[in-house]
Amino acid sequence: MTDIDRIAPPPPDLDLRHLGLGSLEGSAEDMWIDVIRQMDTVYADLVKSQTALEQQHGELAEAHDFIGSVLDAMTDIVVACDAGGTIQQANRALETIVGETEQVLLGRSVVDLFVSAERDAVRSAMADAGEGRPIDQREFHLASPDGEQAAISLNIAARHDGDGRLAGLVIVGRPLGELQRAYRELDAAHQKLTQTQEQLLMSEKMAALGRLVAGVAHELNNPISFVFGNMYALKRYGEAITKYLEATADAPRDPRLDALRDELRIDRILGDINPLVEGTLEGAERVRDIVQDLRRFSSSQKEEPEGFDLVKLVHTAADWVLKAQRSKPEIVCDMPEKLEITSRKGQVHQIVVNLIQNACDAVEERDGACITVTCGKANGVVRLTVADNGPGITPENLAMIFEPFFTTKPIGAGTGLGLYVSYNMAVKMGGTIAYSDAPGGGACFALTLPDEGGHGE
């Protein structure tokens, strides 16, 4: 039985014309059934509309939850307020900064969240945004519960309803601490990239310099060989001439020859010829050693370790440097009489020459100029220091003293390669060069190297 079958017929005294149904063309029961059927159709439409409404409400709630989860996941603060600035919605980032939940914040004025000194500026910015002038990256400060001020970069934009009327404002702010951290990371990455590019460029320059030095050293070898050969021949000729003239001194004297001998200062020449030849040979040997150092610098081959006396090497290096100095500083050597080590002699010699040369340049034309050299060995490690009483190294230059082509000397007075080459030589030998301020002022460079021949004193 249907719901219609269960409905009782209308009372006999019911006048259906009062229901707006017009004249009754049939039995009253049939008319009543027709009315009920129409009511059932309307009810079904209502149920269908209710179902659709509930479905849309569920979708709306789901969208609301999704938007809320997205807002809470954002590190930027997001605040939605009405046209008067009353908070209608806020995300978790804002709760974290101000120390209050969204339920507490709802209904409050968004202006009250900022420090009192900036509230008028915030109101002005919100008014501008409401008039269609978006606010981009304005810096303001939120008041945090611990009394600190949280700096944020603020963006404000208006939101409108379906009719285009101003409905409120959306405020988005990014904490500047996060921005500053990102900027620092970006800056560090940029500096690292720049440094890597400079190192690559410097490697190319040093490779080109090495090829140039190799070519120059090769070209110098031939004339140096000629000089050596000729000077050794001159030395033999000088000895032979001296021996002959000394032998003729016992022969009968001829006054004319004696006068010519005095005029040509033959005796003085005899006294000078051997020292002059010896000095020229010594200079040629120095040039040869320099060429060898240049070839060693430009070559990828490693020098083999050998045993030598470090004290003797230091004295030789100091003598070489002092001979080329116009003003000669006092060099104090606080060293043992002899210190045998095993290392790469040529490279150690070049390092010591560079360190003493730099010290001499630092104290040039300085009253009481003094350079102190010390060396010792303990537990298989050799340590040599070269200290001066010059001006020292300024703090802003400390980070660059071992960089290639860096020099504080006047243009033309230095290449800036001495410490760079020395440092790299020391590192390749397993050691290092370190700087420290000398006692009483000045610079002190310490060379440490492993003794490749053994341990002990």
Tab-separated table of C-alpha atoms in Angstrom, residues 119-286:
chain	number	residue	atom	x	y	z
A	119	ARG	CA	50.601	51.553	13.922
A	120	ASP	CA	49.801	54.836	12.179
A	121	ALA	CA	52.011	53.819	9.255
A	122	VAL	CA	50.232	50.445	9.084
A	123	ARG	CA	46.796	52.162	9.029
A	124	SER	CA	47.985	54.442	6.225
A	125	ALA	CA	49.277	51.469	4.246
A	126	MET	CA	45.999	49.612	4.711
A	127	ALA	CA	44.059	52.681	3.555
A	128	ASP	CA	46.208	52.910	0.429
A	129	ALA	CA	45.636	49.226	-0.294
A	130	GLY	CA	41.882	49.666	0.168
A	131	GLU	CA	41.921	52.425	-2.440
A	132	GLY	CA	43.529	50.133	-4.986
A	133	ARG	CA	47.189	50.942	-4.376
A	134	PRO	CA	48.872	47.641	-3.452
A	135	ILE	CA	51.546	47.762	-0.768
A	136	ASP	CA	54.696	45.797	-1.666
A	137	GLN	CA	57.598	44.903	0.628
A	138	ARG	CA	57.087	47.478	3.334
A	139	GLU	CA	59.135	46.731	6.428
A	140	PHE	CA	57.231	46.704	9.728
A	141	HIS	CA	57.689	45.055	13.118
A	142	LEU	CA	55.319	42.730	14.940
A	143	ALA	CA	55.266	42.744	18.735
A	144	SER	CA	56.278	39.313	20.072
A	145	PRO	CA	55.400	38.023	23.563
A	146	ASP	CA	59.018	38.114	24.755
A	147	GLY	CA	59.215	41.858	24.098
A	148	GLU	CA	61.326	41.455	20.976
A	149	GLN	CA	60.367	42.950	17.621
A	150	ALA	CA	59.936	40.599	14.664
A	151	ALA	CA	60.804	42.392	11.426
A	152	ILE	CA	58.638	41.423	8.458
A	153	SER	CA	58.389	42.472	4.819
A	154	LEU	CA	54.689	43.277	4.354
A	155	ASN	CA	52.446	43.078	1.276
A	156	ILE	CA	48.811	44.301	1.465
A	157	ALA	CA	46.142	43.872	-1.197
A	158	ALA	CA	42.394	44.555	-1.286
A	159	ARG	CA	39.773	41.821	-1.784
A	160	HIS	CA	36.308	42.506	-3.245
A	161	ASP	CA	32.935	40.775	-3.202
A	162	GLY	CA	30.932	39.637	-6.219
A	163	ASP	CA	29.617	43.134	-6.825
A	164	GLY	CA	33.127	44.640	-6.842
A	165	ARG	CA	32.728	46.342	-3.472
A	166	LEU	CA	35.604	46.378	-0.989
A	167	ALA	CA	35.191	43.344	1.254
A	168	GLY	CA	38.436	43.545	3.173
A	169	LEU	CA	42.229	43.192	2.979
A	170	VAL	CA	44.731	40.365	2.693
A	171	ILE	CA	48.022	40.929	4.494
A	172	VAL	CA	51.030	38.739	3.696
A	173	GLY	CA	54.324	39.172	5.519
A	174	ARG	CA	57.656	37.370	5.233
A	175	PRO	CA	59.927	37.351	8.292
A	176	LEU	CA	63.097	39.205	7.383
A	177	GLY	CA	65.177	36.784	9.427
A	178	GLU	CA	64.402	34.100	6.863
A	179	LEU	CA	65.152	36.496	4.013
A	180	GLN	CA	68.438	37.507	5.579
A	181	ARG	CA	69.408	33.877	6.043
A	182	ALA	CA	68.566	33.165	2.410
A	183	TYR	CA	70.557	36.216	1.336
A	184	ARG	CA	73.543	35.081	3.426
A	185	GLU	CA	73.411	31.609	1.895
A	186	LEU	CA	73.127	33.122	-1.574
A	187	ASP	CA	76.010	35.490	-0.858
A	188	ALA	CA	78.152	32.638	0.468
A	189	ALA	CA	77.410	30.593	-2.650
A	190	HIS	CA	78.219	33.590	-4.842
A	191	GLN	CA	81.506	34.208	-3.030
A	192	LYS	CA	82.436	30.539	-3.331
A	193	LEU	CA	81.650	30.617	-7.047
A	194	THR	CA	83.665	33.829	-7.475
A	195	GLN	CA	86.586	32.339	-5.548
A	196	THR	CA	86.463	29.182	-7.653
A	197	GLN	CA	86.449	31.256	-10.833
A	198	GLU	CA	89.408	33.286	-9.567
A	199	GLN	CA	91.280	30.113	-8.673
A	200	LEU	CA	90.639	28.673	-12.121
A	201	LEU	CA	91.760	31.920	-13.720
A	202	MET	CA	94.833	32.052	-11.496
A	203	SER	CA	95.653	28.436	-12.324
A	204	GLU	CA	95.581	29.319	-16.000
A	205	LYS	CA	97.777	32.357	-15.352
A	206	MET	CA	100.259	30.308	-13.334
A	207	ALA	CA	100.327	27.629	-16.019
A	208	ALA	CA	101.052	30.284	-18.633
A	209	LEU	CA	103.686	31.805	-16.356
A	210	GLY	CA	105.267	28.386	-15.906
A	211	ARG	CA	105.518	27.907	-19.664
A	212	LEU	CA	107.008	31.381	-20.023
A	213	VAL	CA	109.539	30.752	-17.258
A	214	ALA	CA	110.489	27.410	-18.773
A	215	GLY	CA	111.164	29.106	-22.105
A	216	VAL	CA	113.209	31.895	-20.503
A	217	ALA	CA	115.234	29.409	-18.435
A	218	HIS	CA	115.946	27.356	-21.533
A	219	GLU	CA	117.096	30.436	-23.445
A	220	LEU	CA	119.342	31.524	-20.565
A	221	ASN	CA	121.059	28.168	-20.322
A	222	ASN	CA	123.055	28.612	-23.534
A	223	PRO	CA	124.609	32.035	-22.809
A	224	ILE	CA	125.355	30.960	-19.228
A	225	SER	CA	127.190	27.943	-20.581
A	226	PHE	CA	129.224	30.271	-22.811
A	227	VAL	CA	130.031	32.497	-19.854
A	228	PHE	CA	131.178	29.527	-17.793
A	229	GLY	CA	133.324	28.137	-20.582
A	230	ASN	CA	134.926	31.512	-21.357
A	231	MET	CA	135.538	32.404	-17.718
A	232	TYR	CA	137.237	29.103	-16.986
A	233	ALA	CA	139.427	29.685	-20.091
A	234	LEU	CA	140.187	33.257	-18.912
A	235	LYS	CA	141.108	31.882	-15.525
A	236	ARG	CA	143.652	29.522	-17.080
A	237	TYR	CA	144.969	32.302	-19.345
A	238	GLY	CA	145.294	34.647	-16.391
A	239	GLU	CA	147.222	32.087	-14.399
A	240	ALA	CA	149.531	31.452	-17.360
A	241	ILE	CA	150.138	35.188	-17.998
A	242	THR	CA	150.767	35.807	-14.305
A	243	LYS	CA	153.233	32.949	-14.171
A	244	TYR	CA	155.058	34.234	-17.260
A	245	LEU	CA	155.303	37.818	-16.035
A	246	GLU	CA	156.542	36.679	-12.650
A	247	ALA	CA	159.216	34.619	-14.386
A	248	THR	CA	160.379	37.567	-16.518
A	249	ALA	CA	160.824	39.670	-13.403
A	250	ASP	CA	164.223	37.980	-12.824
A	251	ALA	CA	165.470	38.714	-16.359
A	252	PRO	CA	167.649	41.783	-17.152
A	253	ARG	CA	165.512	44.875	-16.802
A	254	ASP	CA	164.784	47.189	-19.704
A	255	PRO	CA	163.950	50.727	-18.564
A	256	ARG	CA	161.470	51.161	-21.399
A	257	LEU	CA	159.634	47.966	-20.466
A	258	ASP	CA	159.647	48.975	-16.805
A	259	ALA	CA	158.132	52.345	-17.713
A	260	LEU	CA	155.497	50.660	-19.878
A	261	ARG	CA	154.794	48.194	-17.048
A	262	ASP	CA	154.167	51.102	-14.681
A	263	GLU	CA	152.127	52.986	-17.260
A	264	LEU	CA	149.839	49.996	-17.917
A	265	ARG	CA	149.691	49.142	-14.201
A	266	ILE	CA	150.576	45.546	-14.935
A	267	ASP	CA	151.269	44.737	-11.286
A	268	ARG	CA	147.809	45.962	-10.274
A	269	ILE	CA	146.227	43.951	-13.068
A	270	LEU	CA	148.081	40.854	-11.890
A	271	GLY	CA	146.687	41.402	-8.427
A	272	ASP	CA	143.106	41.940	-9.686
A	273	ILE	CA	142.791	39.436	-12.490
A	274	ASN	CA	142.226	36.327	-10.367
A	275	PRO	CA	139.704	37.952	-7.944
A	276	LEU	CA	137.838	39.416	-10.949
A	277	VAL	CA	137.623	36.030	-12.626
A	278	GLU	CA	136.578	34.351	-9.380
A	279	GLY	CA	133.885	36.966	-8.767
A	280	THR	CA	132.553	36.594	-12.306
A	281	LEU	CA	132.417	32.818	-11.906
A	282	GLU	CA	130.557	33.211	-8.634
A	283	GLY	CA	128.029	35.532	-10.315
A	284	ALA	CA	127.609	33.070	-13.177
A	285	GLU	CA	127.013	30.297	-10.666
A	286	ARG	CA	124.311	32.416	-9.015
